[in-house]
Coordinates of C-alpha atoms in Angstrom, one line a residue:
M594 CA -3.0 -133.3 166.6
A595 CA -3.8 -135.8 169.3
D596 CA -1.2 -138.5 170.2
C597 CA -2.2 -142.1 170.9
P598 CA -1.6 -143.1 174.5
S599 CA -0.9 -146.7 173.5
D600 CA 1.7 -145.9 170.9
P601 CA 5.2 -146.6 172.2
E602 CA 6.6 -143.7 170.2
C603 CA 4.6 -141.2 172.2
E604 CA 6.9 -139.0 174.3
H605 CA 4.2 -137.6 176.6
E606 CA 3.5 -138.7 180.1
F607 CA -0.1 -139.9 180.4
M608 CA 0.0 -141.0 184.1
N609 CA -1.8 -137.8 185.2
T610 CA -3.8 -137.2 182.1
P611 CA -7.6 -137.9 182.2
T612 CA -8.7 -141.0 180.3
P613 CA -9.7 -140.0 176.8
P614 CA -13.2 -140.9 175.6
A615 CA -13.6 -144.2 173.7
A616 CA -14.5 -142.1 170.7
Q617 CA -15.2 -138.5 169.8
V618 CA -16.4 -136.8 166.6
R619 CA -16.1 -133.2 165.8
D620 CA -17.9 -131.4 163.0
L621 CA -18.2 -134.7 161.2
T622 CA -19.8 -134.1 157.8
K623 CA -20.4 -136.3 154.7
T624 CA -21.7 -134.7 151.5
Y625 CA -22.6 -136.3 148.2
G626 CA -23.1 -133.6 145.7
T627 CA -25.3 -131.0 147.4
H628 CA -26.8 -133.5 149.8
H629 CA -25.6 -133.6 153.4
V630 CA -25.9 -137.2 154.6
V631 CA -24.2 -136.2 157.8
N632 CA -23.9 -132.6 158.8
R633 CA -21.5 -131.2 161.5
L634 CA -21.9 -133.9 164.1
N635 CA -20.3 -133.5 167.5
F636 CA -20.6 -136.2 170.1
T637 CA -18.6 -138.2 172.6
I638 CA -18.6 -141.9 173.5
P639 CA -17.5 -142.3 177.2
V640 CA -15.4 -145.3 178.2
G641 CA -17.3 -148.2 179.7
A642 CA -20.7 -147.2 178.4
V643 CA -23.3 -148.8 176.1
V644 CA -24.2 -145.9 173.8
G645 CA -27.2 -146.0 171.4
L646 CA -27.0 -144.2 168.1
I647 CA -30.7 -143.8 167.0
G648 CA -32.5 -141.8 164.4
P649 CA -35.1 -142.2 161.6
N650 CA -34.2 -144.1 158.4
G651 CA -31.9 -141.9 156.4
A652 CA -30.6 -140.0 159.5
G653 CA -27.0 -140.9 158.8
K654 CA -26.4 -143.6 161.4
T655 CA -24.6 -146.1 159.2
T656 CA -22.6 -143.4 157.4
T657 CA -21.5 -142.0 160.7
M658 CA -20.3 -145.4 161.9
K659 CA -18.5 -146.0 158.6
M660 CA -16.7 -142.7 158.9
M661 CA -15.7 -143.5 162.5
L662 CA -14.1 -146.7 161.2
G663 CA -12.3 -145.1 158.3
L664 CA -14.5 -147.0 155.8
V665 CA -15.9 -143.8 154.4
E666 CA -13.8 -140.6 154.2
P667 CA -15.4 -137.6 155.9
S668 CA -16.0 -134.5 153.7
V669 CA -15.3 -132.3 156.7
G670 CA -14.5 -133.0 160.4
Q671 CA -12.5 -135.3 162.6
V672 CA -12.9 -138.6 164.3
E673 CA -10.9 -139.7 167.3
L674 CA -10.8 -143.3 168.4
L675 CA -9.2 -144.3 171.7
G676 CA -7.2 -141.1 171.9
C677 CA -6.0 -141.2 168.3
E678 CA -7.1 -138.9 165.5
H679 CA -8.3 -140.1 162.1
R680 CA -5.4 -140.7 159.8
G681 CA -3.1 -139.2 162.4
H682 CA -0.2 -140.6 164.4
G683 CA -1.3 -144.0 165.9
W684 CA -4.5 -144.3 163.9
S685 CA -3.7 -147.7 162.6
S686 CA -3.0 -149.0 166.1
S687 CA -6.3 -147.6 167.4
L688 CA -8.3 -149.4 164.7
Q689 CA -6.7 -152.6 165.9
R690 CA -8.3 -152.0 169.3
V691 CA -11.8 -151.6 167.7
G692 CA -14.2 -154.3 166.7
S693 CA -17.1 -153.7 164.3
M694 CA -20.1 -155.3 162.7
I695 CA -21.6 -153.2 159.9
E696 CA -24.6 -154.5 158.0
E697 CA -23.9 -158.2 157.9
P698 CA -21.9 -160.5 160.3
P699 CA -18.8 -161.8 158.7
I700 CA -19.7 -165.5 159.0
Y701 CA -18.7 -168.5 156.8
S702 CA -21.6 -170.9 156.7
R703 CA -19.5 -174.0 155.9
M704 CA -17.4 -173.5 159.1
T705 CA -18.6 -174.2 162.6
A706 CA -18.8 -171.4 165.1
R707 CA -15.5 -172.4 166.6
E708 CA -13.9 -172.6 163.2
N709 CA -15.2 -169.2 162.3
L710 CA -13.7 -167.7 165.4
R711 CA -10.4 -169.5 164.9
Y712 CA -10.2 -168.3 161.3
Q713 CA -11.0 -164.7 162.2
S714 CA -8.5 -164.9 165.0
L715 CA -5.7 -165.9 162.6
A716 CA -6.7 -163.1 160.3
V717 CA -6.7 -160.5 163.0
S718 CA -3.6 -161.5 165.1
G719 CA -1.9 -164.3 163.2
S720 CA -2.5 -166.7 166.0
V721 CA -5.2 -168.6 167.8
D722 CA -5.9 -168.6 171.5
D723 CA -8.4 -171.4 172.2
D724 CA -9.0 -170.3 175.7
Q725 CA -10.1 -166.9 174.4
I726 CA -12.3 -168.5 171.8
D727 CA -14.0 -170.6 174.5
G728 CA -14.5 -167.5 176.6
L729 CA -16.1 -165.7 173.6
L730 CA -18.4 -168.7 172.9
R731 CA -19.5 -168.6 176.5
L732 CA -19.9 -164.8 176.4
V733 CA -22.4 -165.0 173.6
D734 CA -24.1 -168.2 174.9
L735 CA -23.0 -170.4 172.0
H736 CA -20.6 -172.7 173.8
D737 CA -23.0 -175.6 173.6
R738 CA -23.4 -175.1 169.8
A739 CA -19.8 -174.3 169.1
D740 CA -19.3 -177.2 166.8
D741 CA -22.5 -176.7 164.7
R742 CA -22.4 -174.8 161.4
P743 CA -24.2 -171.4 161.4
R744 CA -26.6 -172.6 158.7
A745 CA -28.4 -174.4 161.5
Y746 CA -28.5 -171.3 163.7
S747 CA -31.4 -169.0 164.3
L748 CA -30.9 -165.4 163.1
G749 CA -30.3 -164.3 166.7
M750 CA -27.6 -167.0 167.1
K751 CA -25.9 -165.8 163.9
Q752 CA -26.0 -162.2 165.2
R753 CA -24.4 -163.3 168.5
L754 CA -21.7 -165.2 166.6
G755 CA -21.1 -162.0 164.6
I756 CA -20.7 -160.1 167.9
A757 CA -18.3 -162.7 169.2
I758 CA -16.2 -162.2 166.0
T759 CA -16.0 -158.5 166.7
M760 CA -14.7 -159.3 170.2
I761 CA -11.6 -161.2 169.0
G762 CA -8.5 -159.6 170.4
A763 CA -10.4 -158.0 173.3
P764 CA -11.3 -154.7 171.6
E765 CA -11.7 -151.6 173.8
L766 CA -14.6 -150.4 171.6
V767 CA -17.1 -152.2 169.4
I768 CA -19.3 -150.6 166.9
L769 CA -22.5 -152.5 165.9
D770 CA -24.9 -151.5 163.2
E771 CA -28.4 -152.8 163.9
P772 CA -27.5 -156.1 165.6
A773 CA -31.1 -156.8 166.5
N774 CA -32.5 -156.0 163.1
G775 CA -35.1 -158.7 162.0
L776 CA -35.0 -160.6 165.2
D777 CA -38.0 -162.0 167.1
P778 CA -38.6 -160.9 170.7
A779 CA -36.5 -163.7 172.1
G780 CA -33.6 -162.8 169.8
I781 CA -33.9 -159.1 170.7
L782 CA -33.7 -160.0 174.4
E783 CA -30.6 -162.1 173.8
I784 CA -28.8 -159.2 172.1
R785 CA -29.9 -156.8 174.8
N786 CA -28.5 -159.1 177.5
L787 CA -25.3 -159.5 175.5
L788 CA -24.8 -155.8 175.1
R789 CA -25.1 -155.3 178.8
R790 CA -22.4 -157.9 179.4
L791 CA -19.8 -156.4 177.1
P792 CA -18.7 -153.5 179.4
E793 CA -18.1 -156.1 182.1
A794 CA -15.5 -157.5 179.7
G795 CA -13.9 -154.1 179.4
T796 CA -15.5 -153.1 176.1
T797 CA -17.3 -149.8 175.3
V798 CA -20.2 -150.3 172.9
L799 CA -21.7 -148.0 170.2
V800 CA -24.8 -149.6 168.8
S801 CA -27.4 -148.4 166.3
S802 CA -30.9 -149.8 166.5
H803 CA -34.6 -149.2 165.5
Q804 CA -35.7 -151.2 168.6
L805 CA -36.3 -148.2 170.9
A806 CA -37.8 -150.1 173.8
E807 CA -34.6 -152.3 173.8
V808 CA -32.3 -149.2 173.4
Q809 CA -34.0 -147.7 176.5
Q810 CA -33.2 -150.8 178.5
A811 CA -29.8 -151.6 177.1
C812 CA -28.1 -148.2 176.7
D813 CA -26.6 -145.9 179.3
Q814 CA -26.1 -143.0 176.8
L815 CA -27.9 -141.9 173.7
V816 CA -26.9 -140.0 170.5
I817 CA -30.0 -139.0 168.6
L818 CA -29.8 -138.0 164.9
A819 CA -32.3 -136.6 162.5
N820 CA -31.7 -135.5 158.9
G821 CA -27.9 -136.1 159.4
E822 CA -27.7 -133.7 162.3
L823 CA -27.4 -134.1 166.1
V824 CA -30.7 -133.7 168.0
T825 CA -29.3 -134.4 171.4
E826 CA -26.9 -136.6 173.3
G827 CA -26.6 -137.5 177.0
S828 CA -27.6 -140.2 179.5
T829 CA -30.7 -142.2 178.6
Q830 CA -32.3 -141.2 181.9
A831 CA -31.5 -137.5 181.5
I832 CA -33.0 -137.4 178.1
L833 CA -36.2 -139.2 179.3
D834 CA -36.4 -136.9 182.3
A835 CA -36.0 -133.8 180.1
N836 CA -38.9 -134.9 177.9
T837 CA -41.2 -136.1 180.7
S838 CA -44.0 -133.8 181.9
S839 CA -43.8 -132.5 185.5
A840 CA -47.4 -133.4 185.9
L841 CA -48.3 -136.0 188.6
T842 CA -51.0 -138.6 188.4
I843 CA -53.1 -139.0 191.6
E844 CA -55.4 -142.0 192.1
L845 CA -58.4 -141.4 194.4
R846 CA -61.8 -142.8 195.3
P847 CA -64.5 -141.6 192.9
D848 CA -66.2 -139.4 195.4
E849 CA -62.9 -137.6 196.2
V850 CA -62.0 -136.5 192.7
V851 CA -64.1 -133.2 192.5
P852 CA -63.2 -132.1 196.1
A853 CA -59.5 -132.8 195.4
I854 CA -59.6 -130.6 192.3
D855 CA -61.0 -127.7 194.4
V856 CA -58.4 -128.2 197.2
L857 CA -55.6 -128.3 194.6
A858 CA -56.9 -125.3 192.7
G859 CA -56.9 -123.3 196.0
A860 CA -53.2 -124.1 196.4
G861 CA -52.4 -122.9 192.9
C862 CA -52.2 -126.3 191.3
A863 CA -53.8 -127.0 187.9
A864 CA -55.7 -130.3 188.1
Q865 CA -57.9 -132.1 185.6
S866 CA -59.6 -135.5 185.7
I867 CA -58.1 -138.3 183.6
N868 CA -60.9 -140.7 184.4
A869 CA -63.3 -141.5 187.3
I870 CA -60.6 -142.1 189.8
S871 CA -57.5 -140.3 188.4
L872 CA -56.3 -136.7 188.3
S873 CA -53.4 -135.1 186.4
V874 CA -51.9 -132.4 188.5
E875 CA -49.3 -129.8 187.6
P876 CA -47.8 -128.8 190.9
G877 CA -47.6 -125.1 191.6
N878 CA -45.4 -122.9 193.8
G879 CA -42.5 -125.4 193.8
M880 CA -44.6 -128.1 195.5
T881 CA -43.5 -131.7 195.5
G882 CA -45.5 -134.9 195.4
R883 CA -45.2 -135.2 199.2
D884 CA -46.5 -131.6 199.6
L885 CA -49.6 -132.5 197.4
S886 CA -50.2 -135.6 199.5
R887 CA -50.0 -133.7 202.7
L888 CA -52.3 -131.0 201.3
L889 CA -55.0 -133.4 200.3
S890 CA -54.7 -135.4 203.6
S891 CA -55.2 -132.2 205.6
A892 CA -58.5 -131.8 203.7
G893 CA -59.5 -135.4 204.6
I894 CA -58.7 -136.7 201.1
H895 CA -56.3 -139.7 201.1
P896 CA -54.7 -140.6 197.7
E897 CA -54.5 -144.3 196.8
S898 CA -51.3 -143.5 194.9
L899 CA -49.3 -140.6 193.5
S900 CA -46.8 -141.0 190.7
R901 CA -45.1 -139.2 187.8
P902 CA -45.5 -141.3 184.6
Q903 CA -42.3 -141.2 182.6
I904 CA -42.3 -140.9 178.9
S905 CA -41.0 -143.8 176.9
L906 CA -37.9 -143.4 174.7
E907 CA -40.2 -144.0 171.6
Q908 CA -42.4 -141.1 172.7
A909 CA -39.5 -138.8 173.4
F910 CA -37.8 -139.8 170.1
L911 CA -40.9 -139.1 168.0
E912 CA -41.3 -135.7 169.7
M913 CA -37.7 -134.7 169.4
T914 CA -37.4 -135.7 165.7
N915 CA -40.9 -134.7 164.8
Q916 CA -41.6 -138.1 163.3
P917 CA -45.1 -139.5 162.9
A918 CA -45.9 -142.7 164.9
S919 CA -45.6 -145.7 162.6
P920 CA -47.0 -149.2 163.1
V921 CA -44.8 -151.8 164.7
P922 CA -43.5 -154.3 162.0
A923 CA -44.4 -157.9 162.5
P924 CA -41.5 -160.1 163.7
A925 CA -39.5 -161.8 160.9
H926 CA -40.2 -165.5 160.6

């Protein structure tokens, strides 16, 4: 059983021990009857990262987050938060270092934003630090609206206030379930910018979202689920690279397209036209883009541009989870 590094009763020396991950799940499973909502999940949340937990509806994202927080008891498997195992020695102290917002932000509409934060601070720690509350209001860009009641807030502002509440006590890890759900593009951008700022405040972030374009920009790491099982995990860039074709796109003058195909074919490269001025080329024999450019230049063909188009997270996600493309929902009013 893992000991908690922050627990004063621990007898181990941690000075030379590698920093444990912010969170880790091993063989995590939740079964209702014969239905596996979550099935043998294994993934790690590294310290200091913004990690996106994504998957189709019904993939088990919210259930996974609830199990990580002790709100739902796993059928099988183990959760470790900040070096402490679920229900083990130091578990309660680890939960005190975690903030969360699952489903709805815990906001009282009759209180101002500042009063909400003061009340939640009393509930969490038994005291109020007004300097910390001012800092949280600035962090979520609500300092100018601190004395307004949330009933006058936009949905995005309410979500930001909810995230400020999760940050009371300077948690080392926050777990956020769909914080951008239902927001318009401006609100989504606000949440993205806020997520990127949280690690600067010393907080690791695990966030679930359906906004894949935003996840691609906001998250350093991804954990992708489908049907309650892990599809893949890793850095956002590595996952995109792994699902991006090695084919290069070459832009040429219209009269150079056919000669270029012949030159490339002679070097063992498969090339086909995309349109009147573009070729898609699969390099052969370990050739690089620079090699292709030199090859064409030596034949008197000078490309206007040469690039490798990268797949979007949405495209990679649909391919990895075998999901059909669906229409984008209209922004909520």
